PDB file of C-alpha atoms in Angstrom:
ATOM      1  CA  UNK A   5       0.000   0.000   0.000  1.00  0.00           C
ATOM      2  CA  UNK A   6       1.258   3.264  -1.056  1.00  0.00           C
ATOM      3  CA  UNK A   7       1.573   6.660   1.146  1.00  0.00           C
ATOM      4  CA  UNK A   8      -1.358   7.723  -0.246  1.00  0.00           C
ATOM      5  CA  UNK A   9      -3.580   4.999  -0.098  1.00  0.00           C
ATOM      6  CA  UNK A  10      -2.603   5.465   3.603  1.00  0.00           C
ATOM      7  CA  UNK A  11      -3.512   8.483   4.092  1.00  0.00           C
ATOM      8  CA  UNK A  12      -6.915   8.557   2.566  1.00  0.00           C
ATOM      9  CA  UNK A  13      -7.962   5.300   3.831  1.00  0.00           C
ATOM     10  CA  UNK A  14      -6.970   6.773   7.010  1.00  0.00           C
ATOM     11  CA  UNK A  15      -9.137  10.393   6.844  1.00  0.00           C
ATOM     12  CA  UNK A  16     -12.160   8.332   5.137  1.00  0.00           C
ATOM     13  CA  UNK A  17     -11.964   5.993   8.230  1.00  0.00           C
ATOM     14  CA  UNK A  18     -12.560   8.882  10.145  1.00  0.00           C
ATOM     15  CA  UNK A  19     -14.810  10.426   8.904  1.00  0.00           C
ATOM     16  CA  UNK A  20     -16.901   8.955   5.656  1.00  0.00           C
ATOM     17  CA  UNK A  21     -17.736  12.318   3.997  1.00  0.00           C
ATOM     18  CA  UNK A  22     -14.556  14.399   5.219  1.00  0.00           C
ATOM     19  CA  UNK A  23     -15.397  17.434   2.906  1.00  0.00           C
ATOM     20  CA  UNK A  24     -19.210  17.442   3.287  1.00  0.00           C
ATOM     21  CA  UNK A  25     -19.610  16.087  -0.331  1.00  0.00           C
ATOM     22  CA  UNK A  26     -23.492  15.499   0.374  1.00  0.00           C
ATOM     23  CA  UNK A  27     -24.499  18.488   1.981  1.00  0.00           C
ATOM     24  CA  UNK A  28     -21.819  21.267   1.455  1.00  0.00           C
ATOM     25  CA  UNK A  29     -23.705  24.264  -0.636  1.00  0.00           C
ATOM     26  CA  UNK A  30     -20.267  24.844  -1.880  1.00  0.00           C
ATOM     27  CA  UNK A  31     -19.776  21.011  -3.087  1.00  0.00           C
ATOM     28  CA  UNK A  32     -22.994  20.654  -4.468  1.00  0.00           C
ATOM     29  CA  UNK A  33     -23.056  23.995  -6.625  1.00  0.00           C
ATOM     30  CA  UNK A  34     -19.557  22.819  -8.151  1.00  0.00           C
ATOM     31  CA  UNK A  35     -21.383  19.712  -9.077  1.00  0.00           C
ATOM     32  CA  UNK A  36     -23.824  21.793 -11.078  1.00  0.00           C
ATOM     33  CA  UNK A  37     -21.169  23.425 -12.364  1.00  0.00           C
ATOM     34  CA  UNK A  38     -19.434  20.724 -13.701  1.00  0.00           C
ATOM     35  CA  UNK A  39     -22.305  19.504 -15.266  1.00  0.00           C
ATOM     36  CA  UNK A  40     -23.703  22.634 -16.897  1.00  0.00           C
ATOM     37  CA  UNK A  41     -20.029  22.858 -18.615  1.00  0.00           C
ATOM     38  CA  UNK A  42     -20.392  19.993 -20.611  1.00  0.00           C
ATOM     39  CA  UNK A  43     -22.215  19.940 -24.027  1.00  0.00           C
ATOM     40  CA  UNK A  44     -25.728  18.438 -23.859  1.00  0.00           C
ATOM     41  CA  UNK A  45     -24.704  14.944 -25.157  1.00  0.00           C
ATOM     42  CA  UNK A  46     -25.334  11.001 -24.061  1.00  0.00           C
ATOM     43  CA  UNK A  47     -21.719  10.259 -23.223  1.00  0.00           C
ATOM     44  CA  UNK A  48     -20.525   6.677 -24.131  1.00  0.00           C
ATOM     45  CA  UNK A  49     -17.867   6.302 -21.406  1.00  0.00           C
ATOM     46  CA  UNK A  50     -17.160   8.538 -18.588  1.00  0.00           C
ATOM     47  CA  UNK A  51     -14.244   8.204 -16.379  1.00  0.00           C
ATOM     48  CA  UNK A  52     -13.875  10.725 -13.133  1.00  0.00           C
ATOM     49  CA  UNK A  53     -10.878  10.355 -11.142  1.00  0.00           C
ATOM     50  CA  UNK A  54     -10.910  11.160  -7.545  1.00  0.00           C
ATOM     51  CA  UNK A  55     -14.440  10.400  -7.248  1.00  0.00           C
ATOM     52  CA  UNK A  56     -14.271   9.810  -3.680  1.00  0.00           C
ATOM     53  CA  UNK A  57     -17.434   8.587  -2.052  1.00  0.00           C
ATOM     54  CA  UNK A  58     -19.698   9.104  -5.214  1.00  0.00           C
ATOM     55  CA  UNK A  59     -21.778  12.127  -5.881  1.00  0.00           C
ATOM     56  CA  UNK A  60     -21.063  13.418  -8.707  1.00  0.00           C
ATOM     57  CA  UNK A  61     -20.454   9.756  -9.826  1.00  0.00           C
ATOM     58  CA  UNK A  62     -23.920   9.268  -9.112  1.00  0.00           C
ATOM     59  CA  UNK A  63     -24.984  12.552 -11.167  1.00  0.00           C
ATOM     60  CA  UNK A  64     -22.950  11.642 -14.218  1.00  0.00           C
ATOM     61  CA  UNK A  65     -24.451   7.687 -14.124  1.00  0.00           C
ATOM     62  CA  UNK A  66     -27.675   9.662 -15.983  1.00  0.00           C
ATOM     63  CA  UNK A  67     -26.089  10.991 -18.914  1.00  0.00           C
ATOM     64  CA  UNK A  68     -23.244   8.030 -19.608  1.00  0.00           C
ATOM     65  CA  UNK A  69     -23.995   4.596 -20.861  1.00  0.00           C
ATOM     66  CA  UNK A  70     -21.050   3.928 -18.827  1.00  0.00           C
ATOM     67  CA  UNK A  71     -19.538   5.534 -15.502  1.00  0.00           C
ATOM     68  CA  UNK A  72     -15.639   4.290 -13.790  1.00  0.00           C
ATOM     69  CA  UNK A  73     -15.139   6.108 -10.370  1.00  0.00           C
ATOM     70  CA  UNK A  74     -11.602   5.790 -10.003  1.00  0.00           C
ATOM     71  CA  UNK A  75      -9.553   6.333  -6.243  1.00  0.00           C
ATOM     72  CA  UNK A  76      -6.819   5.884  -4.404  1.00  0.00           C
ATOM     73  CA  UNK A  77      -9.262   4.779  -1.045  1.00  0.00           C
ATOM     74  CA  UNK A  78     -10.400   1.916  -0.902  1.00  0.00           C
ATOM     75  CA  UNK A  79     -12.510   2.583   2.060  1.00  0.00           C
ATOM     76  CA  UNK A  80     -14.200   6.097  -0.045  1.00  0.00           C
ATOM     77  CA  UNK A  81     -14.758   3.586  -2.900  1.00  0.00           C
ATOM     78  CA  UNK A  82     -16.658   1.023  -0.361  1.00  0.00           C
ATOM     79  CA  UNK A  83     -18.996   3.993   0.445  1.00  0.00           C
ATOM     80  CA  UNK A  84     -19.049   5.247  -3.050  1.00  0.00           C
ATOM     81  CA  UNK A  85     -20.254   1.650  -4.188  1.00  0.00           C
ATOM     82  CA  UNK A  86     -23.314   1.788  -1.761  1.00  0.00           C
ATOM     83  CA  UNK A  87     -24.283   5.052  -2.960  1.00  0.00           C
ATOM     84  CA  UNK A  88     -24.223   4.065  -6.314  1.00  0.00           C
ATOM     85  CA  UNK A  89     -25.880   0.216  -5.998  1.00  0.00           C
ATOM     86  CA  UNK A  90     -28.599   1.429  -7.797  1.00  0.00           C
ATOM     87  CA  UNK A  91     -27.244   2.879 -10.786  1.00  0.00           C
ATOM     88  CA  UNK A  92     -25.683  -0.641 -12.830  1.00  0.00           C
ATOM     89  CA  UNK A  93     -24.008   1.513 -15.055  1.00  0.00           C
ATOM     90  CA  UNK A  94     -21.682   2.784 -12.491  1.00  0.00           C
ATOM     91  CA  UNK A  95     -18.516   0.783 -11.693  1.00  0.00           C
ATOM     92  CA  UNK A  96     -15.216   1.947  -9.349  1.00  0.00           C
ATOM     93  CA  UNK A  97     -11.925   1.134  -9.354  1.00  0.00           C
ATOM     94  CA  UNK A  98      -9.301   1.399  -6.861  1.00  0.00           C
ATOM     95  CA  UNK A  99      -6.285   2.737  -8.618  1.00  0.00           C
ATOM     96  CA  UNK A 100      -3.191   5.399  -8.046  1.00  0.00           C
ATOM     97  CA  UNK A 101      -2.740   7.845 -10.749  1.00  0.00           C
ATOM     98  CA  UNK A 102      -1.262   7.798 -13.265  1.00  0.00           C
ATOM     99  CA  UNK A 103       0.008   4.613 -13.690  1.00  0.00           C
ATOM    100  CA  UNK A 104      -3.442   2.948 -12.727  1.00  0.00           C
ATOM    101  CA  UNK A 105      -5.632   4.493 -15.576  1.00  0.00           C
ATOM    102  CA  UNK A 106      -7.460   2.256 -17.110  1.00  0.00           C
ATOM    103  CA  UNK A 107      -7.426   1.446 -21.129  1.00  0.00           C
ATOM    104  CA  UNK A 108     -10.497   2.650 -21.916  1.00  0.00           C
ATOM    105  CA  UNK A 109     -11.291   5.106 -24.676  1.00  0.00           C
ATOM    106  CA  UNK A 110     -13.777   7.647 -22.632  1.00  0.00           C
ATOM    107  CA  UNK A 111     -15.184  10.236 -24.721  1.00  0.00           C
ATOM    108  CA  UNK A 112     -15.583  11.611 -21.277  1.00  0.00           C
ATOM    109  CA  UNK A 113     -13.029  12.171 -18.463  1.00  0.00           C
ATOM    110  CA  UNK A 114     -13.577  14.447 -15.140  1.00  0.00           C
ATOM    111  CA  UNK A 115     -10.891  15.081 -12.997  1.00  0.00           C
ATOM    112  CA  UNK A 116     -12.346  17.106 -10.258  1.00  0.00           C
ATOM    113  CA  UNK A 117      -9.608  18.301  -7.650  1.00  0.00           C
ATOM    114  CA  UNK A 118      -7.169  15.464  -7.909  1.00  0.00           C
ATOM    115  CA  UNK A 119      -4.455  17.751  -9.991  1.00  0.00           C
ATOM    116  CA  UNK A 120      -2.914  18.693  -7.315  1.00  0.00           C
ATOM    117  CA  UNK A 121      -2.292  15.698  -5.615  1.00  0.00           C
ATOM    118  CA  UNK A 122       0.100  14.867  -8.179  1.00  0.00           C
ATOM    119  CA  UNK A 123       3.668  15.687  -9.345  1.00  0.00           C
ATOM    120  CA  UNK A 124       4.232  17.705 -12.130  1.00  0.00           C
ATOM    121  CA  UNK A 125       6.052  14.833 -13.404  1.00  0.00           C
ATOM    122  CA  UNK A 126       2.909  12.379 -12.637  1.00  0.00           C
ATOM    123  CA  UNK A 127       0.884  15.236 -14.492  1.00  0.00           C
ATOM    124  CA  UNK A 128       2.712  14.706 -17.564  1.00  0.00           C
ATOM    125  CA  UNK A 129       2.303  10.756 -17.314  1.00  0.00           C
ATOM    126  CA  UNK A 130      -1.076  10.953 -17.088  1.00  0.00           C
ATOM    127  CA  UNK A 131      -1.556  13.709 -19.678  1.00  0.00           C
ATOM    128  CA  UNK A 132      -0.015  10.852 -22.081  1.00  0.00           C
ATOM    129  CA  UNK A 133      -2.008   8.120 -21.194  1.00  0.00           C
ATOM    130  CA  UNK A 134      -4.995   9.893 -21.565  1.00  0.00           C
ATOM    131  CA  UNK A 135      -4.130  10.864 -24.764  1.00  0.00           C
ATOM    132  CA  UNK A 136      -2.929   8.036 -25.939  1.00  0.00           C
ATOM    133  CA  UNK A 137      -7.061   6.810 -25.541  1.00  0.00           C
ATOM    134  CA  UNK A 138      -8.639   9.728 -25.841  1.00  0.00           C
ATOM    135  CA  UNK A 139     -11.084   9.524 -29.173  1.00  0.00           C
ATOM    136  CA  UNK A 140     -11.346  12.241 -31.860  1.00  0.00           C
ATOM    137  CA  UNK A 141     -14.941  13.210 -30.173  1.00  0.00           C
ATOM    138  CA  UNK A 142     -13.862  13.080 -26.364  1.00  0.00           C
ATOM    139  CA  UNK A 143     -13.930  16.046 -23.676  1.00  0.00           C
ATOM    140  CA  UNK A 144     -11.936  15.870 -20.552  1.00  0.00           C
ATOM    141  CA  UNK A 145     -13.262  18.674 -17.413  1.00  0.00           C
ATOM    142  CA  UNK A 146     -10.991  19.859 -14.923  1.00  0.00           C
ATOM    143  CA  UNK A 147     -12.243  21.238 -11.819  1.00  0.00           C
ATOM    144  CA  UNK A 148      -9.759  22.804  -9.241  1.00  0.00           C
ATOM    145  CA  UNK A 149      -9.901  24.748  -6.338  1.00  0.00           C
ATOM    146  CA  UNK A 150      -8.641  28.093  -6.104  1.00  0.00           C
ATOM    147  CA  UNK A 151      -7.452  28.210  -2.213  1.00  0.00           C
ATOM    148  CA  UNK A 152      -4.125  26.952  -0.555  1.00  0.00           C
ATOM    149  CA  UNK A 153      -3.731  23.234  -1.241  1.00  0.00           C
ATOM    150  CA  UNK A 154      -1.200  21.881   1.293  1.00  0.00           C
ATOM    151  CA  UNK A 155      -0.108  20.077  -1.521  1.00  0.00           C
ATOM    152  CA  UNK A 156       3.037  21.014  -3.736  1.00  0.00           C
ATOM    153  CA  UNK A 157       0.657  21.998  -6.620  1.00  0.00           C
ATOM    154  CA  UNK A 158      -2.012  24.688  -6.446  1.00  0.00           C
ATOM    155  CA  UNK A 159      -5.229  24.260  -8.234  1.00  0.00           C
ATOM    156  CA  UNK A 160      -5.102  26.828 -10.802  1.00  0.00           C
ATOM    157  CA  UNK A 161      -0.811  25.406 -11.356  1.00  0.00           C
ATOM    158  CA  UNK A 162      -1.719  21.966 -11.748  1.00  0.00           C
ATOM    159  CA  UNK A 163      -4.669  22.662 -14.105  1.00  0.00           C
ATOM    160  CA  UNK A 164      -2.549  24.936 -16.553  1.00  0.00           C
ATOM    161  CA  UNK A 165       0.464  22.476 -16.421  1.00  0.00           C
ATOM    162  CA  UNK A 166      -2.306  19.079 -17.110  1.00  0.00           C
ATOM    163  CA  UNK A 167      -3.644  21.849 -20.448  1.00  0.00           C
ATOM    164  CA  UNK A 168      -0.199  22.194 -21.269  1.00  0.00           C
ATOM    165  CA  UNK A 169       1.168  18.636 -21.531  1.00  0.00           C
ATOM    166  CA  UNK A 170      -2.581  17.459 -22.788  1.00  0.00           C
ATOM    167  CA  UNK A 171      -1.865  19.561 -25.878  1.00  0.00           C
ATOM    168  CA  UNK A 172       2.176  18.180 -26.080  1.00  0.00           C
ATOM    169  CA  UNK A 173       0.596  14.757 -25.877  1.00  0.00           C
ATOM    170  CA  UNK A 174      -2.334  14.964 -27.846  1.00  0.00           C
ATOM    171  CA  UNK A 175      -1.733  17.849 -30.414  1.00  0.00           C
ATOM    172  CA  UNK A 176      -3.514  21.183 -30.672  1.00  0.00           C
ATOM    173  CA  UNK A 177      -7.007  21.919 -28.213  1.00  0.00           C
ATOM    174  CA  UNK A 178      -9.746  24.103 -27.914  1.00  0.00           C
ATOM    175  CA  UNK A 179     -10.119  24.909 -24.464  1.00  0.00           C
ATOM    176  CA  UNK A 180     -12.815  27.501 -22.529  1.00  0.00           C
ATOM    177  CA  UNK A 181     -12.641  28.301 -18.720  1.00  0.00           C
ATOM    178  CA  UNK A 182     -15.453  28.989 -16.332  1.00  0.00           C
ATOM    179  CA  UNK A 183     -15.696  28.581 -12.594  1.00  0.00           C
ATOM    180  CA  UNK A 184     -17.996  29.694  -9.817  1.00  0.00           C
ATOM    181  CA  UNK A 185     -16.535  31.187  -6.247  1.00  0.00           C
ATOM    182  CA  UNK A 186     -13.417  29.615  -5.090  1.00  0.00           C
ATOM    183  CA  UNK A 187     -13.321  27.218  -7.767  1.00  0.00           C
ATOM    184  CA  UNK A 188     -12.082  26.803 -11.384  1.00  0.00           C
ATOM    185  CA  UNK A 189     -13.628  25.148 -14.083  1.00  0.00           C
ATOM    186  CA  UNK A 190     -11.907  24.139 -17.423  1.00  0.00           C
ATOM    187  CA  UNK A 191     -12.993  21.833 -20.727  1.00  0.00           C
ATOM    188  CA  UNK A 192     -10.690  20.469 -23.545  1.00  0.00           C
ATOM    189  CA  UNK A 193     -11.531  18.908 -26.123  1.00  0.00           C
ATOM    190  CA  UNK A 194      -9.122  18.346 -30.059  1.00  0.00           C
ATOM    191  CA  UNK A 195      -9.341  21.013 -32.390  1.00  0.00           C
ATOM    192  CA  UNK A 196     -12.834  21.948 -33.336  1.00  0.00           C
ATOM    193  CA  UNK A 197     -15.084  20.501 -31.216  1.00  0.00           C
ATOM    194  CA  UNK A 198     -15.805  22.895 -29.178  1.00  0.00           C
ATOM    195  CA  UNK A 199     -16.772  25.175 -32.020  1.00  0.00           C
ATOM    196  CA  UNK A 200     -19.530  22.589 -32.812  1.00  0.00           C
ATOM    197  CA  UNK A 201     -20.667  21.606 -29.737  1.00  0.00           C
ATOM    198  CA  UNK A 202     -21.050  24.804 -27.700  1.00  0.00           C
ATOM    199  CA  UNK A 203     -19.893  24.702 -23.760  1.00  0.00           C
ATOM    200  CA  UNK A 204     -20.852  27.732 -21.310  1.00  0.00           C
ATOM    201  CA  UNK A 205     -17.655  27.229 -19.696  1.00  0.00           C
ATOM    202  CA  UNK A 206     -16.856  29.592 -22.035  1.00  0.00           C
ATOM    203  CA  UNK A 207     -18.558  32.312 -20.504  1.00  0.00           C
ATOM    204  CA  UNK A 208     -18.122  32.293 -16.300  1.00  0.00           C
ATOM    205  CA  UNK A 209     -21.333  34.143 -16.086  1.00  0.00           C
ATOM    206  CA  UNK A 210     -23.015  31.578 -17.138  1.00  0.00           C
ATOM    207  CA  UNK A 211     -21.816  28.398 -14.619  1.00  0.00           C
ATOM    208  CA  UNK A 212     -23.708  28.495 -11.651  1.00  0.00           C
ATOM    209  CA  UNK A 213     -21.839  29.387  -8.590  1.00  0.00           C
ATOM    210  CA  UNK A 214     -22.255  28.299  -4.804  1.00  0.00           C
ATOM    211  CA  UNK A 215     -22.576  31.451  -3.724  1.00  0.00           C
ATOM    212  CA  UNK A 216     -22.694  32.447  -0.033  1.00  0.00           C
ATOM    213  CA  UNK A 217     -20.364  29.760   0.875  1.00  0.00           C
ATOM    214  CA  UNK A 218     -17.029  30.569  -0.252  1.00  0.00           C
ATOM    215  CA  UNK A 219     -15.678  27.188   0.633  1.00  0.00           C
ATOM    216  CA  UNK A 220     -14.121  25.987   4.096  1.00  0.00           C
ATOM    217  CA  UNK A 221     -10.502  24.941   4.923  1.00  0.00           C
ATOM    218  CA  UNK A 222      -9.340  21.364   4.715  1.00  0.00           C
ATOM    219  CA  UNK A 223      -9.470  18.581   7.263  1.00  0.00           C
ATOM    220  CA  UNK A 224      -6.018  17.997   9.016  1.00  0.00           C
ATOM    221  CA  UNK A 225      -3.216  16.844   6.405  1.00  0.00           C
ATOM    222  CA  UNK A 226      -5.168  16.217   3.666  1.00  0.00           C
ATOM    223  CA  UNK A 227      -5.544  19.217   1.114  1.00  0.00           C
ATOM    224  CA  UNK A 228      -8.663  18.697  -1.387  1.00  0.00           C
ATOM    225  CA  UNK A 229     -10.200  16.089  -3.058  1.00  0.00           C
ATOM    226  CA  UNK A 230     -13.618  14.923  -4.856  1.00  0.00           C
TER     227      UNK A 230
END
């Protein structure tokens, strides 16, 4: 087991929704964030990493034939499996970034304050492997937050480096940016899709904010993450 597996299984023990995931005004306007950035489209695959105990898992499992949850905790994934029972479309895997991504070709991929978690040299890495699978018609969403971290990385650092090596790996991108209050948003996608298939990320105004609750600070050696 890995020092991070550790330490998550470790704050998850504690406490099974450590960032108040279910409840949180500020978590659950990010999810409608996230989701109003996309394109209006029946995604084949989707793939979110860091996807903790499950809620916005649970909100993508409508719009994707297919959902994969991927984590480092085991013990989030057990509680993200219960939450999800329902939906058979759903499936998790526990897996370290990014050597454990999976090779699948997701025309969807959400990676929703995990960035920073990572190296810049394990941003790279998984910037290749992703698109190395990533088809002509995919979209990947970053969501980051905008306060301290605790980690090496800050949000808005790790999501310009990911763009950055994304476009190295994968050749040229269109790419709009949108957030809401102490949170940013971005979507990718190749060249010319997003000139076809219009996102409002484009436009900040237009993303839904969780206003009134400007976010809260971390629990106890454990930055962000969901």
């Amino acid at each position: 087991m890995s020092g991070r597996e550790r330490r998550f299984d470790r704050l998850y023990a504690s406490d099974p929704d450590p960032w108040g995931f279910r409840d949180r005004p500020y978590e659950r306007g990010k999810y409608r964030a996230s989701l109003a950035a996309l394109p209006t489209r029946r995604w084949r695959v989707a793939i979110e990493a860091g996807c903790s105990i499950g809620e916005l898992t649970r909100l993508l499992s409508t719009t994707a034939d297919r959902v994969i949850g991927i984590d480092v905790s085991g013990v989030a994934l057990e509680i993200a499996a219960r939450r999800c029972a329902d939906r058979p479309n759903v499936a998790f895997l526990r897996a370290e970034l990014p050597e454990g991504w999976p090779e699948l070709a997701a025309d969807l991929i959400i990676l929703s304050e995990v960035l920073y978690f990572l190296t810049a040299a394990e941003i790279d890495r998984l910037a290749a492997r992703i698109a190395g699978l990533w088809p002509a018609d995919g979209y990947c969403l970053l969501v980051n937050w905008l306060g301290p971290t605790g980690e090496a990385l800050q949000g808005e650092e790790a999501a310009r480096l990911f763009l950055a090596r994304l476009a190295a790996h994968a050749g040229p991108l269109d790419h709009a940016t949108g957030g809401g209050t102490g949170y940013r948003i971005d979507l990718a996608s190749r060249s010319g899709r997003l000139s076809r298939e219009r996102s409002p990320c484009g436009d900040s105004a237009e993303i839904p904010d969780a206003a009134g609750d400007p976010g809260y600070p971390a629990p106890p050696d454990a930055g962000r993450d969901g």
